[in-house]
PDB file of C-alpha atoms in Angstrom:
ATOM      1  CA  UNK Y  11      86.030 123.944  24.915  1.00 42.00           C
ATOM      2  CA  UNK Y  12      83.411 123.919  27.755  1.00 46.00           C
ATOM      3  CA  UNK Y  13      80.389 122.391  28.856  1.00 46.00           C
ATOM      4  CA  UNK Y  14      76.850 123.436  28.714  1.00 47.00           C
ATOM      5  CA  UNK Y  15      76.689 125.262  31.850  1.00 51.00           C
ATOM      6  CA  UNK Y  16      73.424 124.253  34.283  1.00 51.00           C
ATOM      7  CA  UNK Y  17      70.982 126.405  35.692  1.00 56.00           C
ATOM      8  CA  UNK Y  18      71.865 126.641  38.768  1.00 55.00           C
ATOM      9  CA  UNK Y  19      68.699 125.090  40.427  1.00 49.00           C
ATOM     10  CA  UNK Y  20      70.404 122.183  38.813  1.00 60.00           C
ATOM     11  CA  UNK Y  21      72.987 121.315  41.542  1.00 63.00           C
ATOM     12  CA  UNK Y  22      70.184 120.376  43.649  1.00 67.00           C
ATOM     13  CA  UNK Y  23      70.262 117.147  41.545  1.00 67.00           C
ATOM     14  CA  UNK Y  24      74.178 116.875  41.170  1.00 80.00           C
ATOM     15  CA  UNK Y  25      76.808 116.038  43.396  1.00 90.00           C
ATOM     16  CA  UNK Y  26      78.058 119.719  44.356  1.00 93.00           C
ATOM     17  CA  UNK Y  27      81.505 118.607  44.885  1.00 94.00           C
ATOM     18  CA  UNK Y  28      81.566 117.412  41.422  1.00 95.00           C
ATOM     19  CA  UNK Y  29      80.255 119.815  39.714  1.00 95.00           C
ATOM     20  CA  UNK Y  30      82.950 121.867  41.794  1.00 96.00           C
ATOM     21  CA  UNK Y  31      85.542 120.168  40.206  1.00 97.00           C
ATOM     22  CA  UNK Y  32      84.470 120.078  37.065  1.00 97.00           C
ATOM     23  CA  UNK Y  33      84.515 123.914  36.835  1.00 97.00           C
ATOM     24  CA  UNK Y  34      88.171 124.214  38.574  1.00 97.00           C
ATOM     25  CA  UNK Y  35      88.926 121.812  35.454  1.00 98.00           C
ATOM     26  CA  UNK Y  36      87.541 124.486  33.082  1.00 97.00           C
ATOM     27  CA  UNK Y  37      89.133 127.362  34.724  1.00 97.00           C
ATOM     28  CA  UNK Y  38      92.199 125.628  34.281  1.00 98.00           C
ATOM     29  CA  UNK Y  39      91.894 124.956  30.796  1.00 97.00           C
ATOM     30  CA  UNK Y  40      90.699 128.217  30.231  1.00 97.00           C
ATOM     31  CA  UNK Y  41      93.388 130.449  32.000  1.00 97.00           C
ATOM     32  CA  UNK Y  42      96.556 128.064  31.324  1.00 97.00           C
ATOM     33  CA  UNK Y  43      96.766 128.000  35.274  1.00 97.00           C
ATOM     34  CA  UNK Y  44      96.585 124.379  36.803  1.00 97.00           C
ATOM     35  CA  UNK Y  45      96.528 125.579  40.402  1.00 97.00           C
ATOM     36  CA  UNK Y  46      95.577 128.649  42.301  1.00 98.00           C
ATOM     37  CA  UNK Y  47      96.898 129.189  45.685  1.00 98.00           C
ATOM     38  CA  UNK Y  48      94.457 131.606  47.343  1.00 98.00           C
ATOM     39  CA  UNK Y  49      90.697 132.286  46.415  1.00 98.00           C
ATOM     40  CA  UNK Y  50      89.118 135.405  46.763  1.00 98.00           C
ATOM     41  CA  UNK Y  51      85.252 136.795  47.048  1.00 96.00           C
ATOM     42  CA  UNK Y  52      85.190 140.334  46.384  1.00 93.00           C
ATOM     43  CA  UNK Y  53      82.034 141.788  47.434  1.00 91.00           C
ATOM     44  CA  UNK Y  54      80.676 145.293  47.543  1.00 87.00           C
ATOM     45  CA  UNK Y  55      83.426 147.948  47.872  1.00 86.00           C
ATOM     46  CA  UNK Y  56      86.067 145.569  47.215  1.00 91.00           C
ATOM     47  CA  UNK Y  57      86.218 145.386  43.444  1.00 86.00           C
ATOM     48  CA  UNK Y  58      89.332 147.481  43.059  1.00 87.00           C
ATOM     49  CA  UNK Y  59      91.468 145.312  44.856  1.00 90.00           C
ATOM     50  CA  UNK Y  60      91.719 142.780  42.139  1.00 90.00           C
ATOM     51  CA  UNK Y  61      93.728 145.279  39.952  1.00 91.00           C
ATOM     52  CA  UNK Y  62      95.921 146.343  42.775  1.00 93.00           C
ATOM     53  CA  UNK Y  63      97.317 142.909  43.824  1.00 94.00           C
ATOM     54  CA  UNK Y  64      98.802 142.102  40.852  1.00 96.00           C
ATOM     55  CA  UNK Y  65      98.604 141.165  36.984  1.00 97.00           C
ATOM     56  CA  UNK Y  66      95.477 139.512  35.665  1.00 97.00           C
ATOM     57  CA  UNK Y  67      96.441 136.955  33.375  1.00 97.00           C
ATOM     58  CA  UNK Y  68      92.834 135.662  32.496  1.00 97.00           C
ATOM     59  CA  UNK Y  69      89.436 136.712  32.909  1.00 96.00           C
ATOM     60  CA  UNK Y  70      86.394 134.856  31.861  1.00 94.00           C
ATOM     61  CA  UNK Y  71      82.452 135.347  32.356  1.00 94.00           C
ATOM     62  CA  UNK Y  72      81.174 133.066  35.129  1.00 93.00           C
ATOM     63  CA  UNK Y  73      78.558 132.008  33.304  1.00 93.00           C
ATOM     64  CA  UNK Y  74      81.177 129.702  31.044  1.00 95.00           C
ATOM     65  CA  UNK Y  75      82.074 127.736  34.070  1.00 95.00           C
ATOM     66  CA  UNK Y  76      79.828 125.063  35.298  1.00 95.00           C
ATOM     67  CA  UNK Y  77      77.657 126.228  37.928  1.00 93.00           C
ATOM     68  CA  UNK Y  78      77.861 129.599  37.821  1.00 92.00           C
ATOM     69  CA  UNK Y  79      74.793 131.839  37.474  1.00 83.00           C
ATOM     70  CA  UNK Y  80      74.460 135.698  36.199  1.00 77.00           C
ATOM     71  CA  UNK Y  81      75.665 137.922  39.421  1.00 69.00           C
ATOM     72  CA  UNK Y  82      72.007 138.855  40.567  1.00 68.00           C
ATOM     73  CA  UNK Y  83      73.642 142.241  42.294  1.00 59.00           C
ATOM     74  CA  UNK Y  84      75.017 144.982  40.265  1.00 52.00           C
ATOM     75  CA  UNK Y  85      78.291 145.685  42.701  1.00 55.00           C
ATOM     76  CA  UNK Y  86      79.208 141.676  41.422  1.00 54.00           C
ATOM     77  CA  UNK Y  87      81.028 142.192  38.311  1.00 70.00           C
ATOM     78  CA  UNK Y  88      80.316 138.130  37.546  1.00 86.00           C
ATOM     79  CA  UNK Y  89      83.771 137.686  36.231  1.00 92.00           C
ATOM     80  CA  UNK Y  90      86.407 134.753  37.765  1.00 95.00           C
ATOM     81  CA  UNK Y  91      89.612 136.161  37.459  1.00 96.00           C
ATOM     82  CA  UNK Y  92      92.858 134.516  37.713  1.00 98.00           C
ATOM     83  CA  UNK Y  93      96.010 136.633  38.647  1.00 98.00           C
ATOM     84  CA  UNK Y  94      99.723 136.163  39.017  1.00 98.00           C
ATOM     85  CA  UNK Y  95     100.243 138.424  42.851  1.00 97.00           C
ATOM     86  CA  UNK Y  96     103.261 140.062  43.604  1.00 93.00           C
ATOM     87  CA  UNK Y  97     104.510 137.585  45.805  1.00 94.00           C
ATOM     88  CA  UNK Y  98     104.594 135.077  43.393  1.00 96.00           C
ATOM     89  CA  UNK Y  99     101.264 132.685  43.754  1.00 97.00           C
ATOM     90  CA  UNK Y 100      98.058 132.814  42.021  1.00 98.00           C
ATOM     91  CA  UNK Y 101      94.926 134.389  42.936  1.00 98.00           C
ATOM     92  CA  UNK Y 102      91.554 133.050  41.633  1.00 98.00           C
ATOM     93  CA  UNK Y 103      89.183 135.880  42.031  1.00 96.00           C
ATOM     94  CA  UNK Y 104      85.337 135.527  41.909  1.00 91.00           C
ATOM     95  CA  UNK Y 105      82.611 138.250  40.734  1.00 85.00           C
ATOM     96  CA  UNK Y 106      80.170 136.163  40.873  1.00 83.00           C
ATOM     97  CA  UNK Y 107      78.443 135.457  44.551  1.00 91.00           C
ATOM     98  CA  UNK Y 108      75.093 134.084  44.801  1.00 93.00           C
ATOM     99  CA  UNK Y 109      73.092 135.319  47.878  1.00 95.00           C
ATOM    100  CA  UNK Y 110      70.988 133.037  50.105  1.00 96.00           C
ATOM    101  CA  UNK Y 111      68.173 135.591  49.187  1.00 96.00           C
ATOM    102  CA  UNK Y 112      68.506 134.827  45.354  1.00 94.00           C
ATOM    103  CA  UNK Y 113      66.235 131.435  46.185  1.00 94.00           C
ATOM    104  CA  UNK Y 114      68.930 128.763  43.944  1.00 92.00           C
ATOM    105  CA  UNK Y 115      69.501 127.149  47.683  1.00 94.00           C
ATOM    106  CA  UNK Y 116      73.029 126.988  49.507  1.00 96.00           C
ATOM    107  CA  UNK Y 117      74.719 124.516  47.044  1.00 95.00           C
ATOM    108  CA  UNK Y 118      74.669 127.429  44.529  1.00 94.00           C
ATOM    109  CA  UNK Y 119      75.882 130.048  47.523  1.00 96.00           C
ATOM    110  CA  UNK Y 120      78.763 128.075  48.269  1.00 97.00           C
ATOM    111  CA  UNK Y 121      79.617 126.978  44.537  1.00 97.00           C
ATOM    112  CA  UNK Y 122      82.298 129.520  44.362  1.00 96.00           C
ATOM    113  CA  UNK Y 123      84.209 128.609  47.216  1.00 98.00           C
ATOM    114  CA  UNK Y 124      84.015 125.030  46.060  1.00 98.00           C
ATOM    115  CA  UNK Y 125      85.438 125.670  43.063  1.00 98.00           C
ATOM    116  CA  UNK Y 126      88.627 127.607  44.757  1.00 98.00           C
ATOM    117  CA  UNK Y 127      89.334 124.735  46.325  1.00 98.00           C
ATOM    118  CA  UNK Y 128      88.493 122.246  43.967  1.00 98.00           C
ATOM    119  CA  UNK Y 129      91.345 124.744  42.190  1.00 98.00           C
ATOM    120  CA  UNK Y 130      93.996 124.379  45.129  1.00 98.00           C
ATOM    121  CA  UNK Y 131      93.657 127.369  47.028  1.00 98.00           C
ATOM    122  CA  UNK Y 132      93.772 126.430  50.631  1.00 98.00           C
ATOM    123  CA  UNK Y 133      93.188 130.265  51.618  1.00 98.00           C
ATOM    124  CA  UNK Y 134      90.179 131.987  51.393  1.00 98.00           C
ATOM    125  CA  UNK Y 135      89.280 135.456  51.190  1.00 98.00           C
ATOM    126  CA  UNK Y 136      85.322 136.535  51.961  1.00 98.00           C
ATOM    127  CA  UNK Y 137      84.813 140.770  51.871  1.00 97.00           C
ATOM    128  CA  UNK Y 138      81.777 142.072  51.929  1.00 96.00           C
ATOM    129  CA  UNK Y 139      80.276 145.668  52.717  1.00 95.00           C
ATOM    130  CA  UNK Y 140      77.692 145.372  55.612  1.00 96.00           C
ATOM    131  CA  UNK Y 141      76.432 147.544  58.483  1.00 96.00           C
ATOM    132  CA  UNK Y 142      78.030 148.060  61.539  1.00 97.00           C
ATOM    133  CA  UNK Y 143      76.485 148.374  65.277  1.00 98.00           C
ATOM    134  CA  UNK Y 144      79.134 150.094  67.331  1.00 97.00           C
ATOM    135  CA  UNK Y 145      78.551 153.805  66.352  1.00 95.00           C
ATOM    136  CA  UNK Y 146      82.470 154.495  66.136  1.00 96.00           C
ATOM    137  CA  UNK Y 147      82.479 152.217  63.103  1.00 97.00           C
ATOM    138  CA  UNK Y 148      81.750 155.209  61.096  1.00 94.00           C
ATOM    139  CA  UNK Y 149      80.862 154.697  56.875  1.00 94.00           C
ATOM    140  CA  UNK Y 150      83.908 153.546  54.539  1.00 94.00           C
ATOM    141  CA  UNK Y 151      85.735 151.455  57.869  1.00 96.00           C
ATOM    142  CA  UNK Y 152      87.124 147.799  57.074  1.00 96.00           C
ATOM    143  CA  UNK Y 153      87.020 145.692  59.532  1.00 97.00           C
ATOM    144  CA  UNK Y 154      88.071 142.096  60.177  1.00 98.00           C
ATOM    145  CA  UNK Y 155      85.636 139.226  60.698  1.00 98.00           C
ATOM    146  CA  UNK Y 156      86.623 137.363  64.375  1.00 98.00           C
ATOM    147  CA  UNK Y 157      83.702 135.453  64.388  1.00 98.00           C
ATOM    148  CA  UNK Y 158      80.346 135.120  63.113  1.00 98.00           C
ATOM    149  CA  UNK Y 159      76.870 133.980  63.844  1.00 98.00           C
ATOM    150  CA  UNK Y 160      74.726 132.319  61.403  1.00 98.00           C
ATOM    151  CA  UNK Y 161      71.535 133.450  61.337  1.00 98.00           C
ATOM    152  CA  UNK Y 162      70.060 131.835  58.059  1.00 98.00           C
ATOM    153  CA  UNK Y 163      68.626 128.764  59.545  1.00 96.00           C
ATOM    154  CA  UNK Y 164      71.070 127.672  56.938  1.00 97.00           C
ATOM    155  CA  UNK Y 165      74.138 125.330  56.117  1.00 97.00           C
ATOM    156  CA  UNK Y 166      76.023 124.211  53.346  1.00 97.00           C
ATOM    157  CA  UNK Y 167      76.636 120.699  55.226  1.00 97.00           C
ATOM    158  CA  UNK Y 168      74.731 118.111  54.491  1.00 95.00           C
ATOM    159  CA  UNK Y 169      74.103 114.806  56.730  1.00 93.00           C
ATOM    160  CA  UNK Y 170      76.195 114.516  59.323  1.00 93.00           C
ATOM    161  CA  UNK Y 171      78.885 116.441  58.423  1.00 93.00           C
ATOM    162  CA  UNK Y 172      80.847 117.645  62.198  1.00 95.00           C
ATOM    163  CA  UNK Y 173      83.006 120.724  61.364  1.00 96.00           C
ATOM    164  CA  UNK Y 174      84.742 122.662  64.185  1.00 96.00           C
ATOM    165  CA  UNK Y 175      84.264 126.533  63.751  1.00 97.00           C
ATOM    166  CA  UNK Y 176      85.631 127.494  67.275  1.00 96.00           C
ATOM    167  CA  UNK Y 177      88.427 129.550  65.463  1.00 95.00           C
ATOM    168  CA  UNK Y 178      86.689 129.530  61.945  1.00 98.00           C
ATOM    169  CA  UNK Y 179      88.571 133.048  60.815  1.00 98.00           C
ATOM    170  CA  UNK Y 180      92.064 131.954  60.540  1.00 98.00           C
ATOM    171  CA  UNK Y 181      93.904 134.078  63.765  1.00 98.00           C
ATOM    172  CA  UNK Y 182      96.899 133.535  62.003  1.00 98.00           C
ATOM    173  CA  UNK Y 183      95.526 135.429  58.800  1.00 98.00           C
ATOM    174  CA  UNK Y 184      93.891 138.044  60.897  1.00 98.00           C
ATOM    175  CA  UNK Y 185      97.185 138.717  62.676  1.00 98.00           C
ATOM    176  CA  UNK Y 186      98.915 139.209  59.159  1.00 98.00           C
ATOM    177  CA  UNK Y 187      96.544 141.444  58.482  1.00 98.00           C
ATOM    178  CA  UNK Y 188      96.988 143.388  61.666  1.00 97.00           C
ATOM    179  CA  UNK Y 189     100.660 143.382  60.756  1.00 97.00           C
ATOM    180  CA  UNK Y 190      99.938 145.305  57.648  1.00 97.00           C
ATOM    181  CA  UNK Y 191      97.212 147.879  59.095  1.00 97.00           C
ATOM    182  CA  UNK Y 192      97.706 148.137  62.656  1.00 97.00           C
ATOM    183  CA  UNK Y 193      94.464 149.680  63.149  1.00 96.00           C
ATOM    184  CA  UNK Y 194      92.084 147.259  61.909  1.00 97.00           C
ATOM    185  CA  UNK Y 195      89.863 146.742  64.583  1.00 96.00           C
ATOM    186  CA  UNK Y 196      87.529 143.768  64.519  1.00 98.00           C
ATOM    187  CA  UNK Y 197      83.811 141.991  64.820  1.00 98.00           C
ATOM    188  CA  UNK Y 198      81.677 139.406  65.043  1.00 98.00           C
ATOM    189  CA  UNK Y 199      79.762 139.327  61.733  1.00 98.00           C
ATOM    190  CA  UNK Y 200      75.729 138.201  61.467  1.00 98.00           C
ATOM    191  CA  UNK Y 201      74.453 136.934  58.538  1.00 98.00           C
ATOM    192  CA  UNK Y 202      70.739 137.747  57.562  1.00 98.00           C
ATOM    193  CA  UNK Y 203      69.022 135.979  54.924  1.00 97.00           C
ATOM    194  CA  UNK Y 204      67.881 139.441  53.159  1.00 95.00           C
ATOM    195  CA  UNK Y 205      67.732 140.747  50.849  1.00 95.00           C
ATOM    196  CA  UNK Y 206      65.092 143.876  53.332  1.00 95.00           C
ATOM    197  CA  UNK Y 207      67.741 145.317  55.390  1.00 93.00           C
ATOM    198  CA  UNK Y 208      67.434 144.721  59.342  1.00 95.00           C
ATOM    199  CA  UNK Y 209      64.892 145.651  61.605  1.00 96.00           C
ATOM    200  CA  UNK Y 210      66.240 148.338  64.448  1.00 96.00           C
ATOM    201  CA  UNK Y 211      64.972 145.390  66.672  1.00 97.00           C
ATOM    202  CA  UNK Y 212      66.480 142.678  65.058  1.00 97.00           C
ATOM    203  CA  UNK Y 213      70.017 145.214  65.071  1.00 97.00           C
ATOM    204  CA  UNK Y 214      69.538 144.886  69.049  1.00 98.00           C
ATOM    205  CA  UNK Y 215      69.111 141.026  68.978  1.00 98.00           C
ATOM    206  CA  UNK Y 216      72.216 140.975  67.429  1.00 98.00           C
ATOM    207  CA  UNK Y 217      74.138 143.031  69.558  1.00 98.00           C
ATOM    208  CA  UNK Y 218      72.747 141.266  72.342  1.00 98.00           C
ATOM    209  CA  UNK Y 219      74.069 137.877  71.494  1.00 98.00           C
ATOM    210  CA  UNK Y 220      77.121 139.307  70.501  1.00 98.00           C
ATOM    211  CA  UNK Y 221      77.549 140.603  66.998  1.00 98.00           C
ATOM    212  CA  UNK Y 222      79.223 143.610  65.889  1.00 98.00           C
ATOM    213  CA  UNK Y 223      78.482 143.649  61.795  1.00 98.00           C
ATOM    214  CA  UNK Y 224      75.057 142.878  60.445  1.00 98.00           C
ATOM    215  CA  UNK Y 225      74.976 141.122  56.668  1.00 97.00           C
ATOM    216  CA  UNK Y 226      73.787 139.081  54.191  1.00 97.00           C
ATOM    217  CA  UNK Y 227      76.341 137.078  52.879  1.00 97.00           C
ATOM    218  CA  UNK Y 228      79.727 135.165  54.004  1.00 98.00           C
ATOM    219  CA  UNK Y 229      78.891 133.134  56.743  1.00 98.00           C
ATOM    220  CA  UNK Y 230      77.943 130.234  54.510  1.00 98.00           C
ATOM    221  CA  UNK Y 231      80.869 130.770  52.775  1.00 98.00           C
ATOM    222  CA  UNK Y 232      83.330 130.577  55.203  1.00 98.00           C
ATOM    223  CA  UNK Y 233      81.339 127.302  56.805  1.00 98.00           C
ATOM    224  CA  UNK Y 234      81.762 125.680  53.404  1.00 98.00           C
ATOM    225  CA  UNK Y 235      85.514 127.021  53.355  1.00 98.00           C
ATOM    226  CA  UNK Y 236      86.479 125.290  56.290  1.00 98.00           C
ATOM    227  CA  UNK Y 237      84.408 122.266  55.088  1.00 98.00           C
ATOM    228  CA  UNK Y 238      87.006 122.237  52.591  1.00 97.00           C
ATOM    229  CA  UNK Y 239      90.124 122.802  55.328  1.00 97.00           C
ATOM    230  CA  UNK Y 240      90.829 126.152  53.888  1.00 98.00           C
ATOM    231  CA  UNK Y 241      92.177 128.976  56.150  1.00 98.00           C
ATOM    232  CA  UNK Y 242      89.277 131.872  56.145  1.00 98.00           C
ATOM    233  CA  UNK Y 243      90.094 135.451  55.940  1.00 98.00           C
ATOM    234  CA  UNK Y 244      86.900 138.134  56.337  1.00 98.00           C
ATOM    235  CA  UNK Y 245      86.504 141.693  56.153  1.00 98.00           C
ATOM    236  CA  UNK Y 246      83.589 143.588  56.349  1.00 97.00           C
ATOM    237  CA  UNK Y 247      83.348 147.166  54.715  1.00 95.00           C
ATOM    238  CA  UNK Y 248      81.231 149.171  56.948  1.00 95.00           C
ATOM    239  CA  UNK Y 249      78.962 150.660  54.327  1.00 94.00           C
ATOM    240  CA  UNK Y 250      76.394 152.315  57.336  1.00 92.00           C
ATOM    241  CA  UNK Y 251      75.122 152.486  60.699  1.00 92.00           C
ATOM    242  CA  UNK Y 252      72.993 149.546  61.362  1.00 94.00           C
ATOM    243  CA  UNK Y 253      69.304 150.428  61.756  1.00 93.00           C
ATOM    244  CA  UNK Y 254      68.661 151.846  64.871  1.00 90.00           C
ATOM    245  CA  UNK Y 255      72.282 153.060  65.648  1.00 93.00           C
ATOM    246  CA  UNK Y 256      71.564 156.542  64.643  1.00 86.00           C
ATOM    247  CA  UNK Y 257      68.165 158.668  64.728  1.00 84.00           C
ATOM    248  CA  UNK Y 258      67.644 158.205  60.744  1.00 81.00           C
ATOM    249  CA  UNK Y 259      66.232 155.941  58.408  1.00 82.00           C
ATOM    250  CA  UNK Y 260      68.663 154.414  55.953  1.00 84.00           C
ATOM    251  CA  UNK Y 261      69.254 155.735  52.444  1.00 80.00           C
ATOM    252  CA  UNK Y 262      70.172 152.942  50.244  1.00 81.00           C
ATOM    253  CA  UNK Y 263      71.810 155.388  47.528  1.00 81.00           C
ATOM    254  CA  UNK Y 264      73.940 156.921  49.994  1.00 82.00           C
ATOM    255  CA  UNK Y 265      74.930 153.119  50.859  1.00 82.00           C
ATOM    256  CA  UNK Y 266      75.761 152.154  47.879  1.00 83.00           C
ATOM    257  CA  UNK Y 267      78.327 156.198  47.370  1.00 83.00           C
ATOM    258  CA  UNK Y 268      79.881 154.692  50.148  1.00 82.00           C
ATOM    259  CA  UNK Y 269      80.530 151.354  48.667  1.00 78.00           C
ATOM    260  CA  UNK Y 270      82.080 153.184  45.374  1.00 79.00           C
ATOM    261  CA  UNK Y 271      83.991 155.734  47.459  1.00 81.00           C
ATOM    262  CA  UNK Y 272      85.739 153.218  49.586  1.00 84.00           C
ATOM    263  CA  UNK Y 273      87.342 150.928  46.662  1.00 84.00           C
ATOM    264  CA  UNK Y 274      90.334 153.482  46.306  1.00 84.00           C
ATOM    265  CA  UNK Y 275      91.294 152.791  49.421  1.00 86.00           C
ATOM    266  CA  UNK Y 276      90.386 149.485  50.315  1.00 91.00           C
ATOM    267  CA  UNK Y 277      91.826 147.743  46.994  1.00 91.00           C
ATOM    268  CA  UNK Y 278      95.167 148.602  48.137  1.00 93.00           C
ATOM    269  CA  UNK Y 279      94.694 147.567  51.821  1.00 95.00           C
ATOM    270  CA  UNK Y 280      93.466 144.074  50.534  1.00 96.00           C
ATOM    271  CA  UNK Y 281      95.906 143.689  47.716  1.00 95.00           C
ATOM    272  CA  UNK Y 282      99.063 144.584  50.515  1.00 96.00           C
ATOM    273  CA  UNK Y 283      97.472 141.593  52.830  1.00 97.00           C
ATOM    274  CA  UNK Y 284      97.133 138.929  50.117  1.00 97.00           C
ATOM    275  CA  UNK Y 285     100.542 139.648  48.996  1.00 97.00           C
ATOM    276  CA  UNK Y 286     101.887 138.638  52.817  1.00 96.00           C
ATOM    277  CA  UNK Y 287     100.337 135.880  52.799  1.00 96.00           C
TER     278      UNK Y 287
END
């Protein structure tokens, strides 16, 4: 029913845009669905979310669909889900990100957001868990993405490709989401290339040029996103204190109890927002 599926140093030597399509074409042969509405990235801490928005109708390992590569990072459950939401529309859910830090190059980072739109969606939903600078962000807080700053020396457009970013998280999605949790505060997330965790020094560069969340992931999503004229929502689960924040160096298992802890109540939060939109 499929196609060999490439190693995904491959799309270095393919057009990613068709390769894109071509796995939207699978998934829709494969889950009887020939358009999804929104796209979503669920990363660590988010997981739960996918059960609570909704009834899965398909789920299939990423590596059947073209392009997609094992998830590298045990929190990724490398599944692409497609589910009918409450409201209605369809929700293509991917397990499967690919950090910058993995070394298979941006093409392969962005593949999955590609592929939701090559699908239809025209919203998309990055989450990830991160660390957060100001020190009343305490562990387990979600937070929405205003802005970001891209600190890969990184980006998934090639040539000269001119996207405006100037209001790349959609205020109109961020404002729905403020509708359904008043409290949500929000940040301007960083991305790192990884995968060692930030310096306390590097924590203070970012701060100083005006970030809030520190990361490794999303930012070249959401570039490639609006490449693709989707509407971008982010949320970053604040999994610690950045380094340097507090008097202690960071504990990578108590990072990860956080991530686990938080799902219960972030997979409803999430599912409650997609289904308004």
């Amino acid at each position: 029913m499929m196609t060999t599926t490439p190693n995904p140093l491959d799309l270095a030597q393919t057009d990613p845009f068709d390769i894109a399509r071509e796995a939207a074409a699978q998934i829709a042969e494969a889950t009887g669905v020939a358009r999804h509405d929104i796209g979503l990235t669920l990363g660590t801490g988010w997981a739960e979310a996918a059960d609570a928005m909704g009834e899965t109708t398909a789920t299939i390992e990423a590596t059947d669909i073209v392009g997609f590569g094992k998830a590298a990072f045990g929190d990724h459950l490398g599944t692409v889900r497609s589910i009918l939401l409450r409201s209605g529309k369809r929700a293509l859910v991917v397990g499967a990100r690919t950090h910058i830090y993995e070394g298979h190059g941006v093409r392969q980072v962005v593949h999955s957001v590609r592929t939701a739109a090559a699908a239809g969606a025209t919203v998309m939903v990055l989450t990830n868990g991160s660390g957060g600078i100001p020190a009343r962000w305490t562990p387990g807080t979600p937070v929405l993405i205003s802005d970001q700053i891209n600190l890969t020396a990184e980006s998934p457009l090639e040539g000269a490709t001119f996207i405006d970013l100037s209001d790349l998280y959609t205020p109109r999605l961020r404002q729905l989401a403020r509708s359904v949790a008043p409290d949500l505060e929000e940040g301007v997330y960083c991305q790192f290339r990884g995968p060692h965790l930030e310096t306390p020094a590097e924590v203070r560069m970012a701060e100083t040029i005006g970030g809030h969340i520190v990361g490794m992931s999303t930012g070249l999503e959401a570039i490639a996103a609006r490449e693709a004229g989707m509407e971008i929502l982010g949320m970053s689960l604040i999994m610690n204190y950045a380094a340097g924040v507090q008097d202690a160096p960071l504990d990578m298992k108590e990072i990860s109890d956080v991530g686990w802890a938080s799902q219960a109540v972030l997979g409803p939060l999430l599912a409650q927002i997609v289904n308004s939109i």
